[in-house]
Amino acid sequence: MSGPGTRFVYSPRYAADIGDHVFPTRKFSLTAGRLRGQGELVEPEPAAREDLLLAHEEAWVDKVLSGRMPLADEVLMEMPFSPAVSLAHRLQAGGTLLAARHALERGVGLHVGGGSHHAFADHAEGFCVLNDIACAIMKVLSEGRVRRAAVVDLDVHQGNGTAAIFRTRPEVFTFSMHQESIYPFAKEKGSLDVGLPDGAGDQEYLSLLEKHLPRVFEHEPELVVYQAGADVAEGDLLGGLRLTAEGILQRDSVVCACCRLRRIPLVVTLGGGYSADIDRTADIHAATLRLAAEQDVG
């Protein structure tokens, strides 16, 4: 269970002002609030330029760092851009890297944020500016901390940016299980993609997860990044699956148990969650992080 030694990576600056928008930036502070007293909240540094360049093209990194963005890029991003948004995404990239370091030291890294899996090497998409998952994995690979890694992406949307970035990197296995009919409508090819029908509920979802997840571990990853999207929940504004809160926690338990059994360090990122009831989203995220905290051996 989470306790005094548990570390949750979080910054209040994740909640950049993007106006009246479907992406609920306030969910970060609400989730962190639910975890207070259950561990230490550790604030990351913004990712360094050289670390962003491990997964992104130089022209894109410099554009993001400038704090200004042409309208065409904002259209793909689907949200307004500003220096505060730039900082928020650099902080989250630094946060996922810090969580990866915690995972390698303690068995698990817990990020109250992160999961910008629609960000490509050279552009933003779908509210995602910098692919923190890719940056963190590329950093620990470049340091020789791990030889192989895997991404388990269970957000309701396919992790298209992550799949594209790692397409030519056989040392990284990307698994995405997502609703097939929704955004992104042009899917990228990952190592393993499982498309779900509209309206899939707990039983169908968990059955398919238990069928396909073992493929990830045939790759023998030395680090797993788990994108634990809350947007698989029934009633999510941007998804059409029908998982209950209990079903989502069972999903999390399956992933955590597979890593724990094999003693593979696990990083958790939050990904999406767009319920009209923001407290419901924060409850789901907090429950995921509490469960994953049981992997902490620090």
mmCIF file of C-alpha atoms in Angstrom:
data_model
loop_
_atom_site.group_PDB
_atom_site.id
_atom_site.type_symbol
_atom_site.label_atom_id
_atom_site.label_comp_id
_atom_site.label_asym_id
_atom_site.label_seq_id
_atom_site.Cartn_x
_atom_site.Cartn_y
_atom_site.Cartn_z
ATOM 1 C CA MET A 1 0.000 0.000 0.000
ATOM 2 C CA SER A 2 1.012 3.626 -0.366
ATOM 3 C CA GLY A 3 2.733 5.032 2.683
ATOM 4 C CA PRO A 4 5.299 7.550 3.927
ATOM 5 C CA GLY A 5 8.042 6.191 1.633
ATOM 6 C CA THR A 6 5.901 6.298 -1.510
ATOM 7 C CA ARG A 7 6.731 9.019 -4.034
ATOM 8 C CA PHE A 8 4.184 10.558 -6.367
ATOM 9 C CA VAL A 9 5.626 12.802 -9.087
ATOM 10 C CA TYR A 10 3.520 15.944 -9.484
ATOM 11 C CA SER A 11 3.671 19.684 -10.090
ATOM 12 C CA PRO A 12 0.859 22.196 -9.564
ATOM 13 C CA ARG A 13 2.139 23.848 -12.748
ATOM 14 C CA TYR A 14 0.756 20.957 -14.820
ATOM 15 C CA ALA A 15 -2.592 22.768 -14.729
ATOM 16 C CA ALA A 16 -1.891 25.430 -17.361
ATOM 17 C CA ASP A 17 -4.845 27.651 -18.217
ATOM 18 C CA ILE A 18 -6.361 26.527 -21.535
ATOM 19 C CA GLY A 19 -9.746 28.147 -20.995
ATOM 20 C CA ASP A 20 -13.049 26.319 -21.334
ATOM 21 C CA HIS A 21 -11.765 23.036 -22.774
ATOM 22 C CA VAL A 22 -12.705 19.351 -22.712
ATOM 23 C CA PHE A 23 -9.259 18.490 -21.315
ATOM 24 C CA PRO A 24 -9.662 18.934 -17.546
ATOM 25 C CA THR A 25 -6.273 20.268 -16.423
ATOM 26 C CA ARG A 26 -7.707 20.575 -12.901
ATOM 27 C CA LYS A 27 -7.740 16.775 -12.649
ATOM 28 C CA PHE A 28 -4.040 16.806 -11.791
ATOM 29 C CA SER A 29 -4.482 18.817 -8.590
ATOM 30 C CA LEU A 30 -7.640 16.892 -7.667
ATOM 31 C CA THR A 31 -5.830 13.566 -8.058
ATOM 32 C CA ALA A 32 -2.824 14.813 -6.095
ATOM 33 C CA GLY A 33 -5.168 16.026 -3.361
ATOM 34 C CA ARG A 34 -6.585 12.521 -3.002
ATOM 35 C CA LEU A 35 -3.056 11.172 -2.490
ATOM 36 C CA ARG A 36 -1.882 13.663 0.141
ATOM 37 C CA GLY A 37 -0.829 11.913 3.313
ATOM 38 C CA GLN A 38 -0.304 8.653 1.423
ATOM 39 C CA GLY A 39 3.189 9.449 0.226
ATOM 40 C CA GLU A 40 5.517 12.275 -0.762
ATOM 41 C CA LEU A 41 4.602 14.564 -3.659
ATOM 42 C CA VAL A 42 7.851 15.152 -5.568
ATOM 43 C CA GLU A 43 8.026 18.028 -8.056
ATOM 44 C CA PRO A 44 10.021 17.391 -11.254
ATOM 45 C CA GLU A 45 12.238 19.736 -13.209
ATOM 46 C CA PRO A 46 11.280 20.604 -16.791
ATOM 47 C CA ALA A 47 12.814 18.157 -19.249
ATOM 48 C CA ALA A 48 16.113 19.384 -20.656
ATOM 49 C CA ARG A 49 16.297 20.264 -24.339
ATOM 50 C CA GLU A 50 18.775 17.462 -25.001
ATOM 51 C CA ASP A 51 16.404 14.930 -23.455
ATOM 52 C CA LEU A 52 13.503 16.134 -25.599
ATOM 53 C CA LEU A 53 15.717 15.746 -28.673
ATOM 54 C CA LEU A 54 16.026 12.023 -27.980
ATOM 55 C CA ALA A 55 12.431 11.578 -29.170
ATOM 56 C CA HIS A 56 11.642 14.797 -31.051
ATOM 57 C CA GLU A 57 13.013 16.700 -34.018
ATOM 58 C CA GLU A 58 15.019 19.823 -33.255
ATOM 59 C CA ALA A 59 12.700 22.204 -35.100
ATOM 60 C CA TRP A 60 9.717 20.981 -33.067
ATOM 61 C CA VAL A 61 11.546 21.173 -29.741
ATOM 62 C CA ASP A 62 12.670 24.729 -30.427
ATOM 63 C CA LYS A 63 9.131 25.712 -31.406
ATOM 64 C CA VAL A 64 7.776 24.315 -28.129
ATOM 65 C CA LEU A 65 10.512 25.961 -26.073
ATOM 66 C CA SER A 66 9.764 29.333 -27.683
ATOM 67 C CA GLY A 67 6.312 29.351 -26.085
ATOM 68 C CA ARG A 68 4.731 30.418 -29.388
ATOM 69 C CA MET A 69 3.019 28.270 -32.001
ATOM 70 C CA PRO A 70 1.615 28.903 -35.507
ATOM 71 C CA LEU A 71 -2.134 28.485 -35.809
ATOM 72 C CA ALA A 72 -1.720 25.359 -37.964
ATOM 73 C CA ASP A 73 0.109 23.634 -35.110
ATOM 74 C CA GLU A 74 -2.529 24.700 -32.585
ATOM 75 C CA VAL A 75 -5.204 23.190 -34.824
ATOM 76 C CA LEU A 76 -3.447 19.797 -34.721
ATOM 77 C CA MET A 77 -2.842 20.231 -30.988
ATOM 78 C CA GLU A 78 -6.555 20.957 -30.482
ATOM 79 C CA MET A 79 -5.920 23.407 -27.676
ATOM 80 C CA PRO A 80 -4.441 26.880 -27.215
ATOM 81 C CA PHE A 81 -0.677 27.150 -26.773
ATOM 82 C CA SER A 82 1.190 29.562 -24.505
ATOM 83 C CA PRO A 83 4.400 29.750 -22.470
ATOM 84 C CA ALA A 84 2.483 28.213 -19.533
ATOM 85 C CA VAL A 85 1.338 25.293 -21.707
ATOM 86 C CA SER A 86 4.919 24.836 -22.933
ATOM 87 C CA LEU A 87 6.172 24.709 -19.350
ATOM 88 C CA ALA A 88 3.420 22.312 -18.266
ATOM 89 C CA HIS A 89 4.338 19.817 -20.981
ATOM 90 C CA ARG A 90 8.087 20.158 -20.364
ATOM 91 C CA LEU A 91 7.417 19.538 -16.676
ATOM 92 C CA GLN A 92 5.366 16.447 -17.470
ATOM 93 C CA ALA A 93 8.135 15.146 -19.732
ATOM 94 C CA GLY A 94 10.549 15.671 -16.859
ATOM 95 C CA GLY A 95 8.024 14.041 -14.543
ATOM 96 C CA THR A 96 7.795 10.826 -16.526
ATOM 97 C CA LEU A 97 11.586 10.644 -16.680
ATOM 98 C CA LEU A 98 11.761 11.132 -12.900
ATOM 99 C CA ALA A 99 9.118 8.424 -12.467
ATOM 100 C CA ALA A 100 11.213 6.104 -14.661
ATOM 101 C CA ARG A 101 14.202 6.710 -12.398
ATOM 102 C CA HIS A 102 12.033 5.947 -9.361
ATOM 103 C CA ALA A 103 10.883 2.727 -11.048
ATOM 104 C CA LEU A 104 14.437 1.566 -11.666
ATOM 105 C CA GLU A 105 15.347 2.322 -8.036
ATOM 106 C CA ARG A 106 12.167 1.240 -6.241
ATOM 107 C CA GLY A 107 10.187 -1.029 -8.561
ATOM 108 C CA VAL A 108 7.559 1.553 -9.477
ATOM 109 C CA GLY A 109 7.355 5.166 -10.630
ATOM 110 C CA LEU A 110 4.071 6.975 -10.016
ATOM 111 C CA HIS A 111 3.304 10.026 -12.133
ATOM 112 C CA VAL A 112 0.275 12.172 -11.347
ATOM 113 C CA GLY A 113 0.317 13.295 -14.964
ATOM 114 C CA GLY A 114 2.009 12.347 -18.208
ATOM 115 C CA GLY A 115 0.938 10.083 -21.016
ATOM 116 C CA SER A 116 1.015 12.465 -24.007
ATOM 117 C CA HIS A 117 0.878 9.552 -26.423
ATOM 118 C CA HIS A 118 -0.474 11.471 -29.445
ATOM 119 C CA ALA A 119 2.644 13.666 -29.725
ATOM 120 C CA PHE A 120 4.788 12.780 -32.749
ATOM 121 C CA ALA A 121 8.481 13.475 -33.246
ATOM 122 C CA ASP A 122 7.743 16.617 -35.263
ATOM 123 C CA HIS A 123 4.291 17.828 -34.237
ATOM 124 C CA ALA A 124 1.545 17.845 -31.630
ATOM 125 C CA GLU A 125 -1.782 16.068 -31.876
ATOM 126 C CA GLY A 126 -4.785 15.528 -29.652
ATOM 127 C CA PHE A 127 -3.841 17.723 -26.642
ATOM 128 C CA CYS A 128 -0.314 16.194 -26.634
ATOM 129 C CA VAL A 129 2.703 18.447 -27.195
ATOM 130 C CA LEU A 130 5.722 16.385 -26.081
ATOM 131 C CA ASN A 131 5.746 12.599 -25.922
ATOM 132 C CA ASP A 132 6.910 12.171 -22.338
ATOM 133 C CA ILE A 133 6.680 8.369 -22.588
ATOM 134 C CA ALA A 134 9.055 8.267 -25.553
ATOM 135 C CA CYS A 135 11.441 10.816 -24.035
ATOM 136 C CA ALA A 136 11.738 8.860 -20.779
ATOM 137 C CA ILE A 137 12.286 5.522 -22.495
ATOM 138 C CA MET A 138 14.853 6.952 -24.901
ATOM 139 C CA LYS A 139 16.726 8.551 -22.011
ATOM 140 C CA VAL A 140 17.102 5.378 -19.944
ATOM 141 C CA LEU A 141 18.018 3.421 -23.088
ATOM 142 C CA SER A 142 20.680 5.997 -23.974
ATOM 143 C CA GLU A 143 22.110 5.750 -20.461
ATOM 144 C CA GLY A 144 22.314 1.963 -20.697
ATOM 145 C CA ARG A 145 19.982 1.602 -17.711
ATOM 146 C CA VAL A 146 17.809 -0.814 -19.695
ATOM 147 C CA ARG A 147 18.251 -2.684 -22.980
ATOM 148 C CA ARG A 148 14.584 -3.241 -23.812
ATOM 149 C CA ALA A 149 11.391 -1.485 -22.784
ATOM 150 C CA ALA A 150 7.671 -1.781 -23.406
ATOM 151 C CA VAL A 151 4.674 0.523 -23.463
ATOM 152 C CA VAL A 152 1.329 -0.850 -22.289
ATOM 153 C CA ASP A 153 -1.161 1.762 -23.481
ATOM 154 C CA LEU A 154 -4.680 1.169 -22.175
ATOM 155 C CA ASP A 155 -6.073 4.617 -22.870
ATOM 156 C CA VAL A 156 -9.315 4.568 -24.872
ATOM 157 C CA HIS A 157 -7.412 6.132 -27.811
ATOM 158 C CA GLN A 158 -4.556 4.489 -29.679
ATOM 159 C CA GLY A 159 -1.103 5.765 -28.751
ATOM 160 C CA ASN A 160 -0.357 6.804 -32.313
ATOM 161 C CA GLY A 161 2.538 9.155 -31.599
ATOM 162 C CA THR A 162 4.308 6.623 -29.406
ATOM 163 C CA ALA A 163 3.878 3.882 -32.021
ATOM 164 C CA ALA A 164 5.277 6.137 -34.751
ATOM 165 C CA ILE A 165 8.298 7.244 -32.711
ATOM 166 C CA PHE A 166 9.278 3.669 -31.871
ATOM 167 C CA ARG A 167 8.378 2.090 -35.229
ATOM 168 C CA THR A 168 12.043 1.608 -36.138
ATOM 169 C CA ARG A 169 13.216 0.812 -32.592
ATOM 170 C CA PRO A 170 12.910 -2.967 -32.097
ATOM 171 C CA GLU A 171 14.115 -2.667 -28.503
ATOM 172 C CA VAL A 172 10.815 -0.972 -27.598
ATOM 173 C CA PHE A 173 7.567 -2.975 -27.778
ATOM 174 C CA THR A 174 4.411 -0.867 -28.053
ATOM 175 C CA PHE A 175 1.079 -2.433 -27.096
ATOM 176 C CA SER A 176 -2.102 -0.398 -27.469
ATOM 177 C CA MET A 177 -5.599 -1.684 -26.687
ATOM 178 C CA HIS A 178 -8.117 0.979 -27.607
ATOM 179 C CA GLN A 179 -11.555 1.691 -29.020
ATOM 180 C CA GLU A 180 -11.186 1.113 -32.756
ATOM 181 C CA SER A 181 -13.797 3.495 -34.177
ATOM 182 C CA ILE A 182 -12.663 6.752 -32.555
ATOM 183 C CA TYR A 183 -9.745 9.194 -32.749
ATOM 184 C CA PRO A 184 -7.121 8.802 -34.079
ATOM 185 C CA PHE A 185 -9.038 7.714 -37.161
ATOM 186 C CA ALA A 186 -5.823 6.889 -39.059
ATOM 187 C CA LYS A 187 -4.086 4.491 -36.685
ATOM 188 C CA GLU A 188 -0.315 4.024 -36.597
ATOM 189 C CA LYS A 189 1.103 0.498 -36.577
ATOM 190 C CA GLY A 190 2.568 -0.474 -33.219
ATOM 191 C CA SER A 191 4.104 -3.765 -32.147
ATOM 192 C CA LEU A 192 0.666 -5.010 -31.077
ATOM 193 C CA ASP A 193 -2.626 -3.179 -31.573
ATOM 194 C CA VAL A 194 -5.971 -4.482 -30.344
ATOM 195 C CA GLY A 195 -9.038 -2.549 -31.463
ATOM 196 C CA LEU A 196 -12.123 -2.796 -29.269
ATOM 197 C CA PRO A 197 -15.738 -2.488 -30.410
ATOM 198 C CA ASP A 198 -17.920 0.385 -29.259
ATOM 199 C CA GLY A 199 -19.589 -0.350 -25.938
ATOM 200 C CA ALA A 200 -17.150 -3.018 -24.727
ATOM 201 C CA GLY A 201 -17.575 -3.532 -20.979
ATOM 202 C CA ASP A 202 -15.634 -5.073 -18.120
ATOM 203 C CA GLN A 203 -15.916 -8.733 -19.089
ATOM 204 C CA GLU A 204 -15.012 -8.356 -22.763
ATOM 205 C CA TYR A 205 -12.252 -5.863 -22.011
ATOM 206 C CA LEU A 206 -10.562 -7.913 -19.302
ATOM 207 C CA SER A 207 -10.807 -11.108 -21.331
ATOM 208 C CA LEU A 208 -9.008 -9.484 -24.270
ATOM 209 C CA LEU A 209 -6.405 -7.891 -22.002
ATOM 210 C CA GLU A 210 -5.551 -11.218 -20.380
ATOM 211 C CA LYS A 211 -5.344 -12.805 -23.832
ATOM 212 C CA HIS A 212 -2.999 -10.259 -25.400
ATOM 213 C CA LEU A 213 -0.918 -8.793 -22.538
ATOM 214 C CA PRO A 214 1.437 -11.815 -22.284
ATOM 215 C CA ARG A 215 2.795 -10.912 -25.741
ATOM 216 C CA VAL A 216 4.395 -7.834 -24.192
ATOM 217 C CA PHE A 217 6.491 -9.930 -21.847
ATOM 218 C CA GLU A 218 7.771 -12.203 -24.614
ATOM 219 C CA HIS A 219 9.820 -9.114 -25.535
ATOM 220 C CA GLU A 220 11.532 -9.408 -22.109
ATOM 221 C CA PRO A 221 11.284 -5.706 -21.257
ATOM 222 C CA GLU A 222 13.425 -4.334 -18.451
ATOM 223 C CA LEU A 223 11.042 -1.398 -17.964
ATOM 224 C CA VAL A 224 7.304 -1.077 -18.627
ATOM 225 C CA VAL A 225 5.513 2.255 -19.021
ATOM 226 C CA TYR A 226 1.801 1.836 -18.348
ATOM 227 C CA GLN A 227 -0.549 4.435 -19.826
ATOM 228 C CA ALA A 228 -3.511 4.010 -17.463
ATOM 229 C CA GLY A 229 -6.164 6.131 -19.174
ATOM 230 C CA ALA A 230 -9.353 6.813 -17.221
ATOM 231 C CA ASP A 231 -11.197 7.510 -20.477
ATOM 232 C CA VAL A 232 -12.199 3.846 -20.812
ATOM 233 C CA ALA A 233 -14.856 4.559 -18.164
ATOM 234 C CA GLU A 234 -18.508 4.401 -19.104
ATOM 235 C CA GLY A 235 -19.845 7.854 -19.958
ATOM 236 C CA ASP A 236 -16.498 9.411 -20.880
ATOM 237 C CA LEU A 237 -17.101 12.371 -23.192
ATOM 238 C CA LEU A 238 -14.407 11.315 -25.688
ATOM 239 C CA GLY A 239 -14.779 7.538 -25.466
ATOM 240 C CA GLY A 240 -17.434 4.912 -25.967
ATOM 241 C CA LEU A 241 -16.412 1.978 -23.783
ATOM 242 C CA ARG A 242 -18.404 0.924 -20.734
ATOM 243 C CA LEU A 243 -15.918 -0.019 -18.032
ATOM 244 C CA THR A 244 -16.927 0.441 -14.409
ATOM 245 C CA ALA A 245 -14.574 1.832 -11.765
ATOM 246 C CA GLU A 246 -14.197 -1.735 -10.475
ATOM 247 C CA GLY A 247 -13.380 -2.993 -13.969
ATOM 248 C CA ILE A 248 -10.727 -0.308 -14.419
ATOM 249 C CA LEU A 249 -9.107 -1.286 -11.133
ATOM 250 C CA GLN A 250 -9.093 -4.925 -12.273
ATOM 251 C CA ARG A 251 -7.395 -3.773 -15.482
ATOM 252 C CA ASP A 252 -4.739 -2.018 -13.422
ATOM 253 C CA SER A 253 -4.329 -5.069 -11.212
ATOM 254 C CA VAL A 254 -3.678 -7.322 -14.218
ATOM 255 C CA VAL A 255 -0.915 -5.040 -15.515
ATOM 256 C CA CYS A 256 0.670 -4.546 -12.094
ATOM 257 C CA ALA A 257 0.579 -8.268 -11.303
ATOM 258 C CA CYS A 258 2.283 -9.164 -14.586
ATOM 259 C CA CYS A 259 5.134 -6.757 -13.834
ATOM 260 C CA ARG A 260 5.389 -7.746 -10.176
ATOM 261 C CA LEU A 261 5.541 -11.470 -11.031
ATOM 262 C CA ARG A 262 8.479 -10.827 -13.363
ATOM 263 C CA ARG A 263 10.097 -8.137 -11.179
ATOM 264 C CA ILE A 264 9.948 -5.612 -13.995
ATOM 265 C CA PRO A 265 10.065 -1.928 -12.992
ATOM 266 C CA LEU A 266 6.777 -0.197 -13.768
ATOM 267 C CA VAL A 267 6.072 3.457 -14.613
ATOM 268 C CA VAL A 268 2.468 4.677 -14.440
ATOM 269 C CA THR A 269 1.234 7.679 -16.433
ATOM 270 C CA LEU A 270 -2.350 8.927 -16.275
ATOM 271 C CA GLY A 271 -3.272 9.616 -19.886
ATOM 272 C CA GLY A 272 -6.833 10.643 -20.684
ATOM 273 C CA GLY A 273 -10.003 11.038 -18.674
ATOM 274 C CA TYR A 274 -12.849 13.270 -19.832
ATOM 275 C CA SER A 275 -15.862 12.527 -17.679
ATOM 276 C CA ALA A 276 -18.285 15.401 -17.207
ATOM 277 C CA ASP A 277 -17.752 14.687 -13.500
ATOM 278 C CA ILE A 278 -14.102 15.629 -12.972
ATOM 279 C CA ASP A 279 -14.165 14.169 -9.463
ATOM 280 C CA ARG A 280 -14.982 10.785 -10.952
ATOM 281 C CA THR A 281 -11.908 11.015 -13.180
ATOM 282 C CA ALA A 282 -9.709 12.000 -10.232
ATOM 283 C CA ASP A 283 -11.087 9.096 -8.185
ATOM 284 C CA ILE A 284 -10.164 6.634 -10.954
ATOM 285 C CA HIS A 285 -6.666 8.081 -11.368
ATOM 286 C CA ALA A 286 -6.008 8.061 -7.618
ATOM 287 C CA ALA A 287 -7.186 4.449 -7.286
ATOM 288 C CA THR A 288 -4.827 3.409 -10.096
ATOM 289 C CA LEU A 289 -1.853 5.084 -8.430
ATOM 290 C CA ARG A 290 -2.667 3.637 -4.998
ATOM 291 C CA LEU A 291 -2.808 0.151 -6.452
ATOM 292 C CA ALA A 292 0.442 0.581 -8.377
ATOM 293 C CA ALA A 293 2.126 1.920 -5.219
ATOM 294 C CA GLU A 294 1.999 -1.620 -3.860
ATOM 295 C CA GLN A 295 4.892 -2.375 -6.262
ATOM 296 C CA ASP A 296 7.112 0.054 -4.312
ATOM 297 C CA VAL A 297 10.019 -1.777 -2.685
ATOM 298 C CA GLY A 298 11.838 1.390 -1.606
#
